[in-house]
Amino acid sequence: MPSFTPPAVLTFAATDPTCGAGLQADVLTLTSLGCHPLAVVTAVTVQDSVGVEDFLPLDPEWIVDQARSVLEDIPVAAFKIGMLGSVEAVMAIAEVVSDYPDVPLVLDPVLASGRGDELATETLIDAMKDMLLPQTTLITPNSLEARRLALDEGIDSEAPDLEECAERLLDMGCEYVLITGAHEQSQEVSNKLYGAEGLIQTLNWERLPGSYHGSGCTLASAIAALMAQGADLLEAVKRAQEFTYQSLQAAYRPGMGQHIPDRFYWARNTDDDSA
Ligand code: PXL
């Protein structure tokens, strides 16, 4: 009998029946990168590859019970948090993860769908900033999310620049901030990693032509997976971007909406043209 057990990564996320984003995207990514996924449902969405129609937040007690029962059974090497669904979910999850201060935590602050459907209220954002950011190893906002999280309506007449956003997110208590640049107008996609010492790493990527559903979930889960495998944060961030880029390059369009990243691009037999 083989005795190898892959490292386990626990993801808290909402379901997406297209499997393009959300919990299912996390499971695909974690598995593709050699981890065992532990998948805690925070909310259920109704959506297709075009956009999110509706969502139902799960009772926070059910979130806690799902997490506690696997955590008491299986050692977890990393946490990943995606769409939360309610303020009560934020509070419940913040309490669970506070019992595991040594486990790295990657937070993908999901605020809206690709089409722009709102997936987080201002109160949820405030709760995330107060209760989850201080426990976060790495937060992975896109530039729109970074501006929304960092904006202080009391002092800002316009959105702060991305470096200032990163600084403010670090001041809220997370250790590292990776701001992705796909939503900016630049020719290449420029992703920047910041830490206490400022800008640490910039990686530029060729801008791909499609619109993708679940690229942020892929990136954040891939970082959690690689950290669970023992990579240090910088290495994990770098290799996860490469993995995400490959998945986007291999993306397909199964329906009428966005392309879905292929997290198992490496498993396809692309030599066979007849397939
Ligand atoms: O891609 C962000 C995201 C995360 N999680 C769920 C989603 C979406 C975007 O639509 O539906 C469940």
Short mmCIF file of C-alpha atoms and ligand atoms in Angstrom, two decimals:
data_model
loop_
_atom_site.label_atom_id
_atom_site.label_comp_id
_atom_site.label_asym_id
_atom_site.label_seq_id
_atom_site.Cartn_x
_atom_site.Cartn_y
_atom_site.Cartn_z
CA MET A 1 0.00 0.00 0.00
CA PRO A 2 1.42 3.45 -0.83
CA SER A 3 2.03 5.49 2.30
CA PHE A 4 2.27 8.89 0.60
CA THR A 5 -0.33 11.42 1.74
CA PRO A 6 -0.51 14.71 -0.16
CA PRO A 7 -0.54 17.92 1.91
CA ALA A 8 -4.08 19.10 2.64
CA VAL A 9 -5.28 22.62 1.87
CA LEU A 10 -8.56 23.82 3.31
CA THR A 11 -10.52 26.23 1.15
CA PHE A 12 -13.52 28.25 2.33
CA ALA A 13 -15.48 29.34 -0.76
CA ALA A 14 -18.87 29.52 -2.45
CA THR A 15 -19.95 26.88 -4.92
CA ASP A 16 -20.06 27.63 -8.64
CA PRO A 17 -21.93 25.04 -10.69
CA THR A 18 -19.91 25.92 -13.81
CA CYS A 19 -16.75 24.87 -11.92
CA GLY A 20 -15.05 27.85 -13.54
CA ALA A 21 -14.65 29.76 -10.27
CA GLY A 22 -15.34 29.30 -6.58
CA LEU A 23 -15.00 26.15 -4.54
CA GLN A 24 -14.84 23.81 -7.50
CA ALA A 25 -12.10 25.87 -9.16
CA ASP A 26 -10.13 25.68 -5.92
CA VAL A 27 -10.56 21.90 -5.75
CA LEU A 28 -9.38 21.50 -9.35
CA THR A 29 -6.36 23.75 -8.79
CA LEU A 30 -5.32 22.19 -5.50
CA THR A 31 -5.61 18.70 -6.97
CA SER A 32 -3.76 19.60 -10.15
CA LEU A 33 -0.87 20.86 -8.01
CA GLY A 34 -0.66 17.68 -5.98
CA CYS A 35 -2.52 18.66 -2.83
CA HIS A 36 -5.52 17.10 -1.16
CA PRO A 37 -8.38 19.65 -1.14
CA LEU A 38 -10.63 20.16 1.88
CA ALA A 39 -13.63 22.13 0.70
CA VAL A 40 -15.85 24.10 3.07
CA VAL A 41 -18.95 25.69 1.50
CA THR A 42 -19.64 29.28 2.56
CA ALA A 43 -22.52 30.01 0.15
CA VAL A 44 -24.24 28.54 -2.89
CA THR A 45 -24.37 30.53 -6.12
CA VAL A 46 -26.68 30.29 -9.12
CA GLN A 47 -24.64 31.20 -12.17
CA ASP A 48 -23.52 30.28 -15.66
CA SER A 49 -20.38 31.20 -17.54
CA VAL A 50 -21.86 34.67 -18.22
CA GLY A 51 -22.58 35.87 -14.69
CA VAL A 52 -23.92 35.26 -11.19
CA GLU A 53 -27.75 35.33 -10.88
CA ASP A 54 -28.07 34.87 -7.14
CA PHE A 55 -26.45 33.42 -4.05
CA LEU A 56 -27.53 31.92 -0.76
CA PRO A 57 -25.18 32.41 2.21
CA LEU A 58 -24.91 29.32 4.36
CA ASP A 59 -25.78 29.45 8.06
CA PRO A 60 -22.43 30.30 9.77
CA GLU A 61 -22.85 27.41 12.21
CA TRP A 62 -22.82 25.07 9.23
CA ILE A 63 -19.62 26.67 7.96
CA VAL A 64 -17.95 26.25 11.35
CA ASP A 65 -19.14 22.67 11.74
CA GLN A 66 -17.81 21.69 8.30
CA ALA A 67 -14.43 23.25 9.05
CA ARG A 68 -14.06 22.01 12.62
CA SER A 69 -14.89 18.44 11.75
CA VAL A 70 -12.22 18.16 9.04
CA LEU A 71 -9.69 20.23 11.03
CA GLU A 72 -10.02 17.92 14.01
CA ASP A 73 -9.39 14.94 11.75
CA ILE A 74 -6.87 16.06 9.11
CA PRO A 75 -3.76 18.23 9.52
CA VAL A 76 -3.96 21.26 7.23
CA ALA A 77 -0.88 22.78 5.56
CA ALA A 78 -2.54 25.96 4.24
CA PHE A 79 -5.84 27.85 4.20
CA LYS A 80 -7.37 29.61 1.23
CA ILE A 81 -10.40 31.88 1.57
CA GLY A 82 -12.56 32.97 -1.37
CA MET A 83 -16.15 34.26 -1.53
CA LEU A 84 -17.55 34.59 1.98
CA GLY A 85 -21.22 35.41 1.38
CA SER A 86 -22.11 37.14 4.66
CA VAL A 87 -20.68 39.15 7.55
CA GLU A 88 -21.59 36.24 9.84
CA ALA A 89 -19.46 33.94 7.67
CA VAL A 90 -16.50 36.31 8.00
CA MET A 91 -16.81 36.32 11.79
CA ALA A 92 -17.20 32.54 11.99
CA ILE A 93 -14.25 31.80 9.70
CA ALA A 94 -12.04 34.39 11.43
CA GLU A 95 -12.64 32.58 14.69
CA VAL A 96 -11.86 29.14 13.21
CA VAL A 97 -8.60 30.20 11.55
CA SER A 98 -7.46 32.06 14.67
CA ASP A 99 -6.91 28.64 16.26
CA TYR A 100 -4.26 27.87 13.58
CA PRO A 101 -1.92 30.89 13.64
CA ASP A 102 0.99 28.91 12.15
CA VAL A 103 -0.89 27.78 9.05
CA PRO A 104 -0.37 30.14 6.07
CA LEU A 105 -3.58 31.81 4.92
CA VAL A 106 -4.16 33.10 1.39
CA LEU A 107 -7.14 35.47 1.10
CA ASP A 108 -8.72 36.13 -2.30
CA PRO A 109 -11.02 39.07 -1.54
CA VAL A 110 -13.89 38.22 -3.90
CA LEU A 111 -16.01 41.36 -4.25
CA ALA A 112 -17.72 40.97 -7.64
CA SER A 113 -18.08 38.55 -10.55
CA GLY A 114 -16.33 39.17 -13.86
CA ARG A 115 -19.56 40.70 -15.18
CA GLY A 116 -19.71 42.98 -12.15
CA ASP A 117 -22.39 41.25 -10.07
CA GLU A 118 -21.79 42.33 -6.47
CA LEU A 119 -20.70 39.46 -4.22
CA ALA A 120 -19.81 41.50 -1.11
CA THR A 121 -21.46 44.37 0.76
CA GLU A 122 -19.58 47.28 2.33
CA THR A 123 -20.24 45.79 5.78
CA LEU A 124 -18.75 42.49 4.65
CA ILE A 125 -15.69 44.33 3.36
CA ASP A 126 -15.30 46.12 6.70
CA ALA A 127 -15.59 42.82 8.57
CA MET A 128 -13.00 41.24 6.26
CA LYS A 129 -10.60 44.11 6.91
CA ASP A 130 -11.11 44.02 10.68
CA MET A 131 -11.15 40.28 11.29
CA LEU A 132 -9.40 38.47 8.44
CA LEU A 133 -6.66 40.80 7.20
CA PRO A 134 -4.75 40.67 10.52
CA GLN A 135 -4.62 36.87 10.15
CA THR A 136 -3.71 36.83 6.46
CA THR A 137 -0.32 35.78 5.14
CA LEU A 138 -1.05 36.95 1.60
CA ILE A 139 -4.03 38.81 0.11
CA THR A 140 -4.46 38.60 -3.68
CA PRO A 141 -6.74 41.43 -4.87
CA ASN A 142 -6.99 42.49 -8.48
CA SER A 143 -6.44 46.22 -8.94
CA LEU A 144 -10.17 47.01 -8.70
CA GLU A 145 -10.48 45.08 -5.44
CA ALA A 146 -7.31 46.68 -4.07
CA ARG A 147 -8.70 50.18 -4.68
CA ARG A 148 -12.08 49.30 -3.18
CA LEU A 149 -10.51 47.72 -0.10
CA ALA A 150 -8.04 50.55 0.43
CA LEU A 151 -10.26 53.55 -0.31
CA ASP A 152 -10.90 55.68 2.73
CA GLU A 153 -13.93 57.83 1.92
CA GLY A 154 -13.10 60.12 4.85
CA ILE A 155 -9.79 61.27 3.33
CA ASP A 156 -9.63 60.26 -0.35
CA SER A 157 -11.13 62.40 -3.07
CA GLU A 158 -10.00 59.78 -5.60
CA ALA A 159 -8.73 56.19 -5.43
CA PRO A 160 -5.14 55.92 -4.15
CA ASP A 161 -2.49 54.52 -6.51
CA LEU A 162 -1.79 50.80 -6.29
CA GLU A 163 1.37 51.16 -4.23
CA GLU A 164 -0.53 53.21 -1.66
CA CYS A 165 -3.33 50.57 -1.71
CA ALA A 166 -0.76 47.86 -0.95
CA GLU A 167 0.69 49.92 1.90
CA ARG A 168 -2.74 50.42 3.44
CA LEU A 169 -3.59 46.72 3.17
CA LEU A 170 -0.29 45.89 4.88
CA ASP A 171 -1.16 48.39 7.61
CA MET A 172 -4.42 46.49 8.14
CA GLY A 173 -2.30 43.56 9.26
CA CYS A 174 -1.62 41.16 6.39
CA GLU A 175 1.98 40.13 5.72
CA TYR A 176 2.06 40.34 1.92
CA VAL A 177 -0.11 41.80 -0.84
CA LEU A 178 -0.16 40.58 -4.44
CA ILE A 179 -2.04 43.01 -6.71
CA THR A 180 -2.88 41.60 -10.12
CA GLY A 181 -3.01 43.91 -13.10
CA ALA A 182 -5.31 42.28 -15.67
CA HIS A 183 -7.92 45.05 -15.23
CA GLU A 184 -5.45 47.86 -15.91
CA GLN A 185 -4.93 49.41 -19.34
CA SER A 186 -1.24 48.45 -19.61
CA GLN A 187 -0.07 46.46 -22.63
CA GLU A 188 1.20 43.62 -20.46
CA VAL A 189 -0.42 42.29 -17.30
CA SER A 190 1.77 43.40 -14.43
CA ASN A 191 1.38 41.63 -11.08
CA LYS A 192 3.15 43.16 -8.09
CA LEU A 193 4.01 41.61 -4.75
CA TYR A 194 4.46 43.92 -1.74
CA GLY A 195 5.66 43.24 1.79
CA ALA A 196 6.72 45.30 4.80
CA GLU A 197 9.79 46.46 2.86
CA GLY A 198 7.69 47.70 -0.10
CA LEU A 199 7.64 46.28 -3.62
CA ILE A 200 9.30 42.85 -3.63
CA GLN A 201 8.60 41.36 -7.05
CA THR A 202 7.01 42.40 -10.34
CA LEU A 203 6.09 39.79 -12.91
CA ASN A 204 4.81 40.85 -16.33
CA TRP A 205 2.67 38.56 -18.45
CA GLU A 206 1.56 38.73 -22.03
CA ARG A 207 -2.05 39.97 -22.10
CA LEU A 208 -4.21 37.08 -23.31
CA PRO A 209 -7.19 37.91 -25.53
CA GLY A 210 -10.07 36.20 -23.70
CA SER A 211 -12.20 37.01 -20.68
CA TYR A 212 -11.69 34.37 -18.00
CA HIS A 213 -13.91 33.05 -15.23
CA GLY A 214 -11.98 31.98 -12.15
CA SER A 215 -8.47 33.25 -12.81
CA GLY A 216 -8.25 34.82 -9.33
CA CYS A 217 -9.42 31.60 -7.64
CA THR A 218 -6.80 29.68 -9.63
CA LEU A 219 -3.98 32.02 -8.65
CA ALA A 220 -4.84 32.15 -4.93
CA SER A 221 -5.38 28.39 -4.68
CA ALA A 222 -2.17 27.69 -6.57
CA ILE A 223 -0.21 29.85 -4.12
CA ALA A 224 -1.79 28.02 -1.16
CA ALA A 225 -1.02 24.67 -2.82
CA LEU A 226 2.62 25.50 -3.44
CA MET A 227 3.10 26.83 0.09
CA ALA A 228 1.52 23.64 1.40
CA GLN A 229 4.10 21.75 -0.68
CA GLY A 230 6.87 23.62 1.14
CA ALA A 231 7.70 26.48 -1.26
CA ASP A 232 8.51 29.79 0.39
CA LEU A 233 6.12 32.66 -0.32
CA LEU A 234 8.10 34.31 -3.11
CA GLU A 235 8.67 31.05 -4.92
CA ALA A 236 5.00 30.04 -4.48
CA VAL A 237 3.78 33.39 -5.85
CA LYS A 238 6.07 33.11 -8.86
CA ARG A 239 5.25 29.50 -9.71
CA ALA A 240 1.52 30.03 -9.10
CA GLN A 241 1.50 32.87 -11.65
CA GLU A 242 3.18 30.58 -14.17
CA PHE A 243 0.58 27.86 -13.45
CA THR A 244 -2.29 30.36 -13.79
CA TYR A 245 -0.88 31.73 -17.04
CA GLN A 246 -0.63 28.19 -18.47
CA SER A 247 -4.20 27.44 -17.33
CA LEU A 248 -5.47 30.63 -19.00
CA GLN A 249 -3.54 29.91 -22.18
CA ALA A 250 -5.26 26.52 -22.34
CA ALA A 251 -8.69 27.91 -21.36
CA TYR A 252 -11.75 26.80 -23.31
CA ARG A 253 -15.22 28.28 -23.77
CA PRO A 254 -17.80 25.61 -22.95
CA GLY A 255 -20.83 27.93 -23.10
CA MET A 256 -21.85 31.40 -24.18
CA GLY A 257 -19.89 33.40 -21.64
CA GLN A 258 -16.37 33.57 -20.34
CA HIS A 259 -13.52 31.18 -20.94
CA ILE A 260 -12.75 28.70 -18.18
CA PRO A 261 -9.10 28.14 -17.21
CA ASP A 262 -7.90 24.58 -17.76
CA ARG A 263 -6.15 23.66 -14.51
CA PHE A 264 -5.39 20.25 -15.98
CA TYR A 265 -3.72 21.60 -19.12
CA TRP A 266 -0.78 19.33 -18.42
CA ALA A 267 -2.95 16.21 -18.50
CA ARG A 268 -4.42 16.78 -21.99
CA ASN A 269 -3.19 14.84 -24.96
CA THR A 270 -2.78 17.72 -27.35
CA ASP A 271 -0.74 15.64 -29.83
CA ASP A 272 -3.89 14.01 -31.12
CA ASP A 273 -5.40 16.50 -33.57
CA SER A 274 -8.44 14.30 -34.13
CA ALA A 275 -9.52 14.68 -30.47
O1 PXL B 1 -13.95 34.75 -9.52
C1 PXL B 1 -14.48 35.17 -8.33
C2 PXL B 1 -15.55 34.24 -7.82
C3 PXL B 1 -15.30 33.47 -6.71
N1 PXL B 1 -16.20 32.62 -6.20
C4 PXL B 1 -17.40 32.50 -6.76
C5 PXL B 1 -17.74 33.24 -7.88
C6 PXL B 1 -16.79 34.15 -8.43
C7 PXL B 1 -17.11 34.94 -9.61
O2 PXL B 1 -18.13 34.86 -10.20
O3 PXL B 1 -18.93 33.09 -8.43
C8 PXL B 1 -18.37 31.54 -6.18
#
